[in-house]
Coordinates of C-alpha atoms in Angstrom, one line a residue:
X13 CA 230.3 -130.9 130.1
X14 CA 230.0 -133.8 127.7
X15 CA 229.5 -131.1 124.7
X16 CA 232.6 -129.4 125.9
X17 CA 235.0 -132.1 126.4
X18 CA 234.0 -133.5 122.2
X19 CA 234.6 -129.8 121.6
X20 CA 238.4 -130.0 123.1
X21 CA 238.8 -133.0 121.4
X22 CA 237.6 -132.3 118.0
X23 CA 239.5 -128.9 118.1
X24 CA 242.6 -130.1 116.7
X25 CA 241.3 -131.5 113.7
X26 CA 239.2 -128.7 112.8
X27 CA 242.4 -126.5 113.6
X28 CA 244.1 -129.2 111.0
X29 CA 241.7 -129.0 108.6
X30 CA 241.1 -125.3 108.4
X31 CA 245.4 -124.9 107.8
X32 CA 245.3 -127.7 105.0
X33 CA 242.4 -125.5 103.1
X34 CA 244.0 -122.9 103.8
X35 CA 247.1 -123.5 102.2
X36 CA 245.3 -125.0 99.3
X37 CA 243.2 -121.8 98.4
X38 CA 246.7 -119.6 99.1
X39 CA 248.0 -122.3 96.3
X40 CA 245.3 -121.9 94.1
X41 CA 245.2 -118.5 94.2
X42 CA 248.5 -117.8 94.1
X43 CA 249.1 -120.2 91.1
X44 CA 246.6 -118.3 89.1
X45 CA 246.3 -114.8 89.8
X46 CA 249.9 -112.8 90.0
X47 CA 247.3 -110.0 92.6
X48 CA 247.1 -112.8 94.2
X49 CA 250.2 -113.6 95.5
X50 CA 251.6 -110.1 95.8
X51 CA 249.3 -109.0 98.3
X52 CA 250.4 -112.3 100.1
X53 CA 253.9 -111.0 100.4
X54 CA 252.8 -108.0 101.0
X55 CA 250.9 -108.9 104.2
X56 CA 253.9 -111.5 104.9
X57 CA 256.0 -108.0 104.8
X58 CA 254.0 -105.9 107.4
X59 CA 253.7 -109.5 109.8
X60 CA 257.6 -109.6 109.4
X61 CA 258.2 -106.1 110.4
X62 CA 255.5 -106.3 113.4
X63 CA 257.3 -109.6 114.7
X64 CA 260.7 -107.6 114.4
X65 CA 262.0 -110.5 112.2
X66 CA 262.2 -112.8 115.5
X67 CA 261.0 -116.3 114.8
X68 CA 256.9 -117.2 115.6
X69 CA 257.1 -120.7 116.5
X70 CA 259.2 -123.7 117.6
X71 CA 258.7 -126.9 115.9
X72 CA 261.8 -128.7 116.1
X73 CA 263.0 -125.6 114.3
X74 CA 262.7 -122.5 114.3
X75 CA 259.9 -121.0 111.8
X76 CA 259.9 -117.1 111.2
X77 CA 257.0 -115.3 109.9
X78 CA 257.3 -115.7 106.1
X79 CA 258.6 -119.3 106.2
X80 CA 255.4 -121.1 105.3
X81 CA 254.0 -118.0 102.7
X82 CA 257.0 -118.3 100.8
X83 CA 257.8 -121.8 101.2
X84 CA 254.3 -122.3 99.6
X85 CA 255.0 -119.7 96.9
X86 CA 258.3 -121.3 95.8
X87 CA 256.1 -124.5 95.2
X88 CA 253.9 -122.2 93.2
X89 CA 256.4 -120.8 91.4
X90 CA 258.2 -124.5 90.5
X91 CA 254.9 -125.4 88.9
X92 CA 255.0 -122.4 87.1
X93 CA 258.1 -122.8 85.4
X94 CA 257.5 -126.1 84.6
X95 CA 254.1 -126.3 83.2
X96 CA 252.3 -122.7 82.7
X97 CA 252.1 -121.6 79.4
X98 CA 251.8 -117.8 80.2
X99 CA 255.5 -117.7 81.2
X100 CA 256.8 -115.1 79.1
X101 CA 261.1 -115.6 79.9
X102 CA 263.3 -117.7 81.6
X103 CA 266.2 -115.5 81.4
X104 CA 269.2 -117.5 81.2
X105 CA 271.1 -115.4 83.5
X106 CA 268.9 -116.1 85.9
X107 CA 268.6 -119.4 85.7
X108 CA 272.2 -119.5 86.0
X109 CA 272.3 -117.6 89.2
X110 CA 269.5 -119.9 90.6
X111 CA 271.2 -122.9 89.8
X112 CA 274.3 -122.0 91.4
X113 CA 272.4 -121.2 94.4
X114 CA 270.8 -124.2 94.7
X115 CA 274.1 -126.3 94.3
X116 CA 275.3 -124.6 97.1
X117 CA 272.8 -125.2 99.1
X118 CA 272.6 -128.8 98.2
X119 CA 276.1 -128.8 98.7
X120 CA 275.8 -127.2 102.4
X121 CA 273.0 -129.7 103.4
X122 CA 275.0 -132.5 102.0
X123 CA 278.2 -131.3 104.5
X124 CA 277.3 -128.8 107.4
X125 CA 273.1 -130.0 107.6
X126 CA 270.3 -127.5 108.8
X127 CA 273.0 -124.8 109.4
X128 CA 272.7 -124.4 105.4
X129 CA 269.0 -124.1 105.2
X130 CA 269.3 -121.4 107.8
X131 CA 272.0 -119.1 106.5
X132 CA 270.2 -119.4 102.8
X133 CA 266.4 -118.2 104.0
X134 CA 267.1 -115.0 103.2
X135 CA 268.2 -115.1 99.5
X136 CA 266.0 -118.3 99.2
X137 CA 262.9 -116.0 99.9
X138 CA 264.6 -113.4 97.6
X139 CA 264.7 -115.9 94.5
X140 CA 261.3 -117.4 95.4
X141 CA 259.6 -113.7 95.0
X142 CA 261.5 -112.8 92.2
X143 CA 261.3 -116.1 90.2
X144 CA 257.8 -116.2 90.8
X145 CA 256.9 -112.8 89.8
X146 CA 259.0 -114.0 86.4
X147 CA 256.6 -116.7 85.6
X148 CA 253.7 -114.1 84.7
X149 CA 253.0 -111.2 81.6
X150 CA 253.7 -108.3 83.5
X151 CA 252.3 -104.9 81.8
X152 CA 250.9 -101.7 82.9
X153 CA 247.8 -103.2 85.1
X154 CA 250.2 -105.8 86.9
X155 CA 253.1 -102.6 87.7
X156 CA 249.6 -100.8 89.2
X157 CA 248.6 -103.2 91.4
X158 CA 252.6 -103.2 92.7
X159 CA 252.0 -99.6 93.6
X160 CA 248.7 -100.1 95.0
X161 CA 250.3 -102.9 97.4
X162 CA 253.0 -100.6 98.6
X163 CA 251.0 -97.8 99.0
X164 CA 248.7 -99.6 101.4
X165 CA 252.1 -101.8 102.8
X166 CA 253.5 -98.2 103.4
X167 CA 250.2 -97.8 105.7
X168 CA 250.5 -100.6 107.5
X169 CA 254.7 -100.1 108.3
X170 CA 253.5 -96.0 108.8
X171 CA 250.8 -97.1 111.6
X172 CA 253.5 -99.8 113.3
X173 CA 256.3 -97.2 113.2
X174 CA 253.8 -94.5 115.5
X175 CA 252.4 -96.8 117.5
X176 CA 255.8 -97.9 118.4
X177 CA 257.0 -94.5 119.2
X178 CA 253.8 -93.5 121.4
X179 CA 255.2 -97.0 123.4
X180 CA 258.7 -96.3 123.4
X181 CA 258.6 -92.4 124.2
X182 CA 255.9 -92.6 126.4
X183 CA 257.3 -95.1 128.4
X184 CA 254.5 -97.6 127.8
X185 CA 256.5 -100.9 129.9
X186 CA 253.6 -103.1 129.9
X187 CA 253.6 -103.4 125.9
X188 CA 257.7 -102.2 125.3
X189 CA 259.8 -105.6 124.3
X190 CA 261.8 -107.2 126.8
X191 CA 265.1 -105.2 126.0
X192 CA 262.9 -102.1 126.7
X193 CA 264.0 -100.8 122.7
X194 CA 262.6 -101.9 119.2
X195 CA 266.6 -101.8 117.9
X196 CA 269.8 -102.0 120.0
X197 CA 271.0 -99.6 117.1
X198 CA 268.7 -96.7 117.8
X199 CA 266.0 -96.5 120.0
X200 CA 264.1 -94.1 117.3
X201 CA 264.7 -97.1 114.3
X202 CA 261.7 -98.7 115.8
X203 CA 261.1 -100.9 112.1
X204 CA 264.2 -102.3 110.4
X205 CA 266.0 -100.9 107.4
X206 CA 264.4 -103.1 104.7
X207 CA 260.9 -101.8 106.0
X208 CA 262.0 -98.4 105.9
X209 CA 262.8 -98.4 102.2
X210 CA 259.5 -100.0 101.8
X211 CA 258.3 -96.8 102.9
X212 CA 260.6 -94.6 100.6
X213 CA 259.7 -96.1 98.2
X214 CA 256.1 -94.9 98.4
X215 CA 256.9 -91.9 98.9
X216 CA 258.8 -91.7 95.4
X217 CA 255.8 -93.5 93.9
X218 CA 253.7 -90.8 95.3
X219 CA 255.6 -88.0 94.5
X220 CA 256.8 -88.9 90.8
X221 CA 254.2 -92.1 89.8
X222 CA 250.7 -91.7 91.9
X223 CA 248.7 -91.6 88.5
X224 CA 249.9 -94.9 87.4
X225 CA 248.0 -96.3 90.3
X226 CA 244.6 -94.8 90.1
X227 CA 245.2 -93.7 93.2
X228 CA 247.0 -90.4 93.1
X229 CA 245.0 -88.2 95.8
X230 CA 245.7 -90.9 98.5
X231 CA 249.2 -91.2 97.4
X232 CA 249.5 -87.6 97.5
X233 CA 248.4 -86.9 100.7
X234 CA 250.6 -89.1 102.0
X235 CA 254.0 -87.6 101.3
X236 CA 254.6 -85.5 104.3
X237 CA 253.8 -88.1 106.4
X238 CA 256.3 -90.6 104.3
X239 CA 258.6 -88.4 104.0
X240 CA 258.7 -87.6 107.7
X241 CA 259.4 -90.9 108.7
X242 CA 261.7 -91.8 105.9
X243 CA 263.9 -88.9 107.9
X244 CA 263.3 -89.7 111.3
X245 CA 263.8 -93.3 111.3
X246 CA 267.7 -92.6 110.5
X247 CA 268.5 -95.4 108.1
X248 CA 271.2 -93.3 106.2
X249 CA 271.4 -96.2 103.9
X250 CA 267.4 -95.4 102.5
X251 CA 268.3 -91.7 102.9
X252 CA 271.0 -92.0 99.8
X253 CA 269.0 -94.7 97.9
X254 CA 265.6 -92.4 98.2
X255 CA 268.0 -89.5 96.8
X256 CA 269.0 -91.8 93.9
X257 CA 265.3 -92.6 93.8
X258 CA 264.7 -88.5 93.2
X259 CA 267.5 -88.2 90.7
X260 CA 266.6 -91.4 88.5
X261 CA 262.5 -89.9 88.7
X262 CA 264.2 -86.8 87.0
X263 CA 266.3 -87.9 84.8
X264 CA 263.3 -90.3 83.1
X265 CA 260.7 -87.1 83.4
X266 CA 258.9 -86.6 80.5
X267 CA 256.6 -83.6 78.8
X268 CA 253.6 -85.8 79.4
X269 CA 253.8 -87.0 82.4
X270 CA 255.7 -84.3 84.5
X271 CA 257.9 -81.4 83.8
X272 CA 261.1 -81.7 84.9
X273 CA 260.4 -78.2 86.7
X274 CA 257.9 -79.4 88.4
X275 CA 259.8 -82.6 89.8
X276 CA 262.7 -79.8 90.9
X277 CA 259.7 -78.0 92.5
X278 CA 258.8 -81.3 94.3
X279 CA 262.6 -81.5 94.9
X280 CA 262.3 -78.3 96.9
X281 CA 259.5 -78.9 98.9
X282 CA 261.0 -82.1 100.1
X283 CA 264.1 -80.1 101.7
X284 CA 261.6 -78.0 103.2
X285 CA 260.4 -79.9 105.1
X286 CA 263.4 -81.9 105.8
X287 CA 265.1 -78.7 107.0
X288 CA 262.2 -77.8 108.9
X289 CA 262.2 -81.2 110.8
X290 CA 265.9 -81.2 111.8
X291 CA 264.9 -77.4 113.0
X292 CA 262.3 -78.3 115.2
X293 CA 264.1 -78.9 118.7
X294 CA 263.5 -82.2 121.3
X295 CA 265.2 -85.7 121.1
X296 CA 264.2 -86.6 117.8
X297 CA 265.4 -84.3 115.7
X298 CA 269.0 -84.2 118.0
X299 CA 269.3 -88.0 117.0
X300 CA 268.8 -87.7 113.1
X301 CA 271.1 -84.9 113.4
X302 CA 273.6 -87.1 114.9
X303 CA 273.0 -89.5 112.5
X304 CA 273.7 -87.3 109.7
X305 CA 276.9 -86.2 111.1
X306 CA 278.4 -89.6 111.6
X307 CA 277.3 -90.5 107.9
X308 CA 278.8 -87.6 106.8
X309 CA 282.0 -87.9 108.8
X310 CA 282.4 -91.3 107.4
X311 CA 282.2 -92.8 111.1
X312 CA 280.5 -95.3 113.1
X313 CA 279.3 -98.4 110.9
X314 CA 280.4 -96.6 107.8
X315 CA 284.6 -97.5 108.5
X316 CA 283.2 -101.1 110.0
X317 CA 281.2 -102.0 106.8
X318 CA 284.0 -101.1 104.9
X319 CA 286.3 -103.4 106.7
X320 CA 283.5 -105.8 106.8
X321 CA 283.7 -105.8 102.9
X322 CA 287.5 -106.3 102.6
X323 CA 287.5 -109.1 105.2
X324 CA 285.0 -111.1 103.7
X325 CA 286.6 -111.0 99.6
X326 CA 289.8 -111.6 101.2
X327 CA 288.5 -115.1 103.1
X328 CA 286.3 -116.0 99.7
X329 CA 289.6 -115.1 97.6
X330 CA 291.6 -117.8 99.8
X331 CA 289.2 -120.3 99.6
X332 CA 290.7 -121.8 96.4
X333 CA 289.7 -121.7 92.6
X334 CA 286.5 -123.7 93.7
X335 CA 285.0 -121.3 95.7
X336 CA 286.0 -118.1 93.4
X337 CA 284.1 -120.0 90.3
X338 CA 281.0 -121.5 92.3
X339 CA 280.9 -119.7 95.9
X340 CA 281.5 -121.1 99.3
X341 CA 278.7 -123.7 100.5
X342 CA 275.9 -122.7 102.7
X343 CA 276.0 -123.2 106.3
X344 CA 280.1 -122.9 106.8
X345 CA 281.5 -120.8 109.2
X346 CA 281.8 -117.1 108.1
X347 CA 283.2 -116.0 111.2
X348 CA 286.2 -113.5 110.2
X349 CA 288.7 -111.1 111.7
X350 CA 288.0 -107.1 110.9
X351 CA 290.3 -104.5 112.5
X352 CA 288.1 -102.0 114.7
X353 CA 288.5 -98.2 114.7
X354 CA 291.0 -98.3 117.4
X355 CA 293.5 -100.8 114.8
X356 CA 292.4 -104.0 117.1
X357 CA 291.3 -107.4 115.5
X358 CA 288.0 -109.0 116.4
X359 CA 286.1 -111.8 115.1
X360 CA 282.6 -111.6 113.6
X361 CA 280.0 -113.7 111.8
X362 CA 277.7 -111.3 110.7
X363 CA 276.8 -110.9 106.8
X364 CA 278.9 -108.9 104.9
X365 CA 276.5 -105.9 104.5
X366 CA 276.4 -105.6 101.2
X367 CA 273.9 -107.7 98.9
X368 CA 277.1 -107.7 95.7
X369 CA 280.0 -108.5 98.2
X370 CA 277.4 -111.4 99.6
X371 CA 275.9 -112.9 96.4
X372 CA 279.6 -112.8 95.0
X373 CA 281.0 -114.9 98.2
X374 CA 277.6 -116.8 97.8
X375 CA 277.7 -117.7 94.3
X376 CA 281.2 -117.5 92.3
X377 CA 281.8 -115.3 89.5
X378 CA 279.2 -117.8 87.5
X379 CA 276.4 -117.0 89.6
X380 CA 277.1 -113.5 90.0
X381 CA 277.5 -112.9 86.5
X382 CA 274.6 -114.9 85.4
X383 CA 272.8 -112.2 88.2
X384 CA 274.0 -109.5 86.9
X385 CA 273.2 -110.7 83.0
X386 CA 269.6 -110.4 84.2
X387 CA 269.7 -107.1 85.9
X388 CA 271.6 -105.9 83.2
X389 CA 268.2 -107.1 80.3
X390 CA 265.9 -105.5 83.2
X391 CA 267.7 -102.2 83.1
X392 CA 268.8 -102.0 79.5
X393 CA 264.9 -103.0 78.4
X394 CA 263.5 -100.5 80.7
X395 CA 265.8 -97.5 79.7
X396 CA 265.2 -98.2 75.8
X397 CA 261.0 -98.4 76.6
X398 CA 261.6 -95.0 78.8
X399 CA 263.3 -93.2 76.1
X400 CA 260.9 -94.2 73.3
X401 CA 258.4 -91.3 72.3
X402 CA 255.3 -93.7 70.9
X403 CA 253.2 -96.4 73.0
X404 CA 251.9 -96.0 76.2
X405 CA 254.7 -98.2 78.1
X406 CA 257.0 -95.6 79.2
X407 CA 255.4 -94.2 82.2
X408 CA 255.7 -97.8 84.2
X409 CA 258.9 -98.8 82.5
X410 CA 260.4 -96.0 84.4
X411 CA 258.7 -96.6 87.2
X412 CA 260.2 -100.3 87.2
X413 CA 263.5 -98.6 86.3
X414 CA 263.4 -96.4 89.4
X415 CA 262.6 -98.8 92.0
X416 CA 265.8 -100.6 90.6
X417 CA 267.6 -98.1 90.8
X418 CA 266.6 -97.6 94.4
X419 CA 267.3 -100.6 95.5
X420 CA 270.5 -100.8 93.8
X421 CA 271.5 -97.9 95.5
X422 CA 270.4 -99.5 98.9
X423 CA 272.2 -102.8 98.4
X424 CA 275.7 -101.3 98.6
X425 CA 274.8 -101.5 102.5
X426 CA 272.6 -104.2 103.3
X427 CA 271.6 -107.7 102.2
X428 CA 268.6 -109.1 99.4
X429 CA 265.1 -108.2 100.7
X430 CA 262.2 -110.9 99.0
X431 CA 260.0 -107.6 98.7
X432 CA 262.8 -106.1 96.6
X433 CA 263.8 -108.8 94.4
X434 CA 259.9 -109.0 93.3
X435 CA 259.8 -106.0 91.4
X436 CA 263.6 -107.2 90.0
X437 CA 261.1 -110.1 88.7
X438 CA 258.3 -107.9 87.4
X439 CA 260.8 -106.0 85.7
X440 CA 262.7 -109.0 84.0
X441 CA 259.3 -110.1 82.9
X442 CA 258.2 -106.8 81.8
X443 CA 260.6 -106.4 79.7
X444 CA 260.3 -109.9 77.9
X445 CA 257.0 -108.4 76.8
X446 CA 258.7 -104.8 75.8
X447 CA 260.9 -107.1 73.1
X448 CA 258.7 -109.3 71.1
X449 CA 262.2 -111.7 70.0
X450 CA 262.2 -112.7 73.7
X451 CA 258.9 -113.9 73.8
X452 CA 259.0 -117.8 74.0
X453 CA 258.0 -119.3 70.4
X454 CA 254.1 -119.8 69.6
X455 CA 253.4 -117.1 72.4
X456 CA 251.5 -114.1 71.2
X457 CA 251.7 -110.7 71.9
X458 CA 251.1 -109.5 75.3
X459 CA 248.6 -107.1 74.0
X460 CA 246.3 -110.1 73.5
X461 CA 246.7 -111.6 76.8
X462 CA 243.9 -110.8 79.4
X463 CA 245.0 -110.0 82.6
X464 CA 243.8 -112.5 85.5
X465 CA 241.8 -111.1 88.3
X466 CA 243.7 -109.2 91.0

């Protein structure tokens, strides 16, 4: 007994201890080795779509999932910028865009308190993955690791999704959360929209990009199975951007990687088997048929978005000169009348549901510009190393290009995802090593850097 009450007592500070080196080897590791931290947010991805977003633990506030992964990565990714030599650019439109941020949110804390800290997790996550993915040479071995983290991400979100249909649909109580559904939205959404793009996205990589991964069998075999779920999940929003996903892998096909006839055959297969989904009778495919139709017939949260959209410009517009230049400050109240379908006004305080609408409202006209400045080098860079016909950078410059593109696509309906905004990162940085001018003085070429250990 006297063993076992020292035990009890010593527990908490080998519980202590064990967290403090833990955190110091994710820093570490994190600091040196870009692998490194991208399978961190990669695992801090699946946990957040296994916890439903909902937060993990109350200590005086509430902390979510990837609160203390990314908080520690944005103190990884300060260091970086400060003192690593291997930072290849700090685009200037981006450091606009963070600024601005970051005034606001000073400004918020300084006037409305923790309400500010809590209404910027999101983006502050966003810039945290994307700033840090900046602060390393990104080339061809960095952009396959990327695809070897979402291929096995997409495994992880493909094993939640069934499991959570054999609980919901066979009435499993005893592990069903307590509202008895995964989403209020749809009983068959059982993982959230930003996960579900996660997933389309593999299945692009695997369809159009598996050999950049070394990987291409596994990738492969996995497309029915992606591509299955991408449908029946119902997110109409990752339907369009997978399609602009498709039409972006087509337009960048080249001799030697793919024929464009091929990528049309792959085209065809796809609505094969979409077409032989929606055929197959039962609730499932009734739902994503009733899905479609809505979409299509421009109802249900199609009209409310849009009246979502016109609400919020219109309350940023009358917020004075200040808050068109610089953005509102975090942590105000965003609540906001919308009319309905049936004419009727009713108050809301829910995002805007659209990432440009928010980081306009968020930022100014500086801070979005200074956003779009960057996006604009990513894309510009990435489209001139695609269309080049020497060097071996093309095949992962369009890869780059059509995740962007994706996600582009997808933000016209939903806010900045950290996972997302990392590759917006790589591809910033890549392209700082596609343009040798850009390179910081007295750095040399990338082709003499060696790569750290993944």
């Amino acid at each position: 007994m006297q063993i076992l009450y020292w035990a009890l007592q010593t527990l908490p500070y080998v519980v202590a201890f064990l967290a403090a080196v833990s955190l110091i080897v994710l820093f570490l590791g994190s600091y040196r080795s870009f692998g490194f931290g991208l399978a961190l947010l990669a695992v801090t991805s699946w946990l957040d779509a296994s916890t439903q977003s909902a937060p993990v633990l109350q200590l005086g506030v509430r902390l979510y999932v990837a609160d203390v992964p990314l908080i520690l990565l944005g103190a990884v990714t300060g260091l970086r910028w400060l003192v690593a030599k291997d930072v290849p650019w700090r685009h200037p439109g981006w450091v606009l865009y963070v600024l601005v941020f970051l005034g606001n949110l000073a400004w918020g804390l300084a006037t409305q308190g923790t309400a500010a800290g809590v209404q910027a997790r999101g983006d502050f996550y966003a810039i945290v993955a994307a700033s840090y993915a900046m602060s390393f040479p990104m080339a061809r071995p960095q952009v396959r690791l990327l695809v070897r983290a979402l291929a096995w991400l997409a495994v992880g979100l493909a094993t939640l999704t069934v499991y959570r249909w054999c609980v919901y649909y066979l009435q499993i109580t005893d592990l069903l959360p307590p509202g008895g559904t995964y989403n209020v939205d749809g009983a068959i959404r059982v993982i959230g929209s930003p996960h579900a793009l996660l997933l389309a996205q593999a299945l692009l990589l695997g369809l159009y990009f598996a050999h950049i991964s070394g990987a291409g069998a596994a990738l492969r075999v996995m497309l029915p199975l992606m591509l299955g779920l991408v449908v029946a999940l119902q997110h109409r929003s990752v339907w369009l951007a997978t399609m602009v996903g498709v039409g972006v892998s087509i337009l960048l096909a080249r001799a030697e990687r793919m024929p464009v006839w091929q990528q049309l055959g792959a085209l065809g297969v796809m609505a094969l088997l979409v077409v032989g989904g929606l055929s197959v009778g039962g609730r499932v495919s009734q739902e994503v048929v009733s899905s479609a139709q809505r979409a299509a017939a421009g109802e249900g949260t199609v009209q409310a978005r849009f009246e979502n959209w016109r609400a919020t410009l219109t309350d940023w517009r009358q917020g004075g000169l200040r808050h068109i230049l610089v953005g509102k400050p975090l942590g105000g109240d965003t609540t906001r009348l919308v009319a309905d379908k049936d004419g009727r006004l009713v108050r809301i305080g829910f995002g805007a549901h659209n990432n440009y609408v928010s980081q306009l409202v968020g930022t100014g006209v500086l801070g979005f510009a200074g956003l779009l400045w960057a996006l604009g080098s990513a894309l510009r860079g990435l489209w001139r190393a695609c269309r080049r016909s020497d060097g071996g950078d093309a095949d992962w410059a369009a890869l780059l290009l059509m995740l962007l593109a994706v996600q582009m696509a997808y933000y016209v309906a939903y806010a900045v995802d950290f996972m997302q905004l990392l590759v917006l990162g790589m591809a910033i940085a890549a392209v700082a090593g596609l343009r040798p001018a850009a390179r910081p003085v007295g750095h040399p070429p990338y082709a003499t850097y060696k790569p750290r250990p993944a």
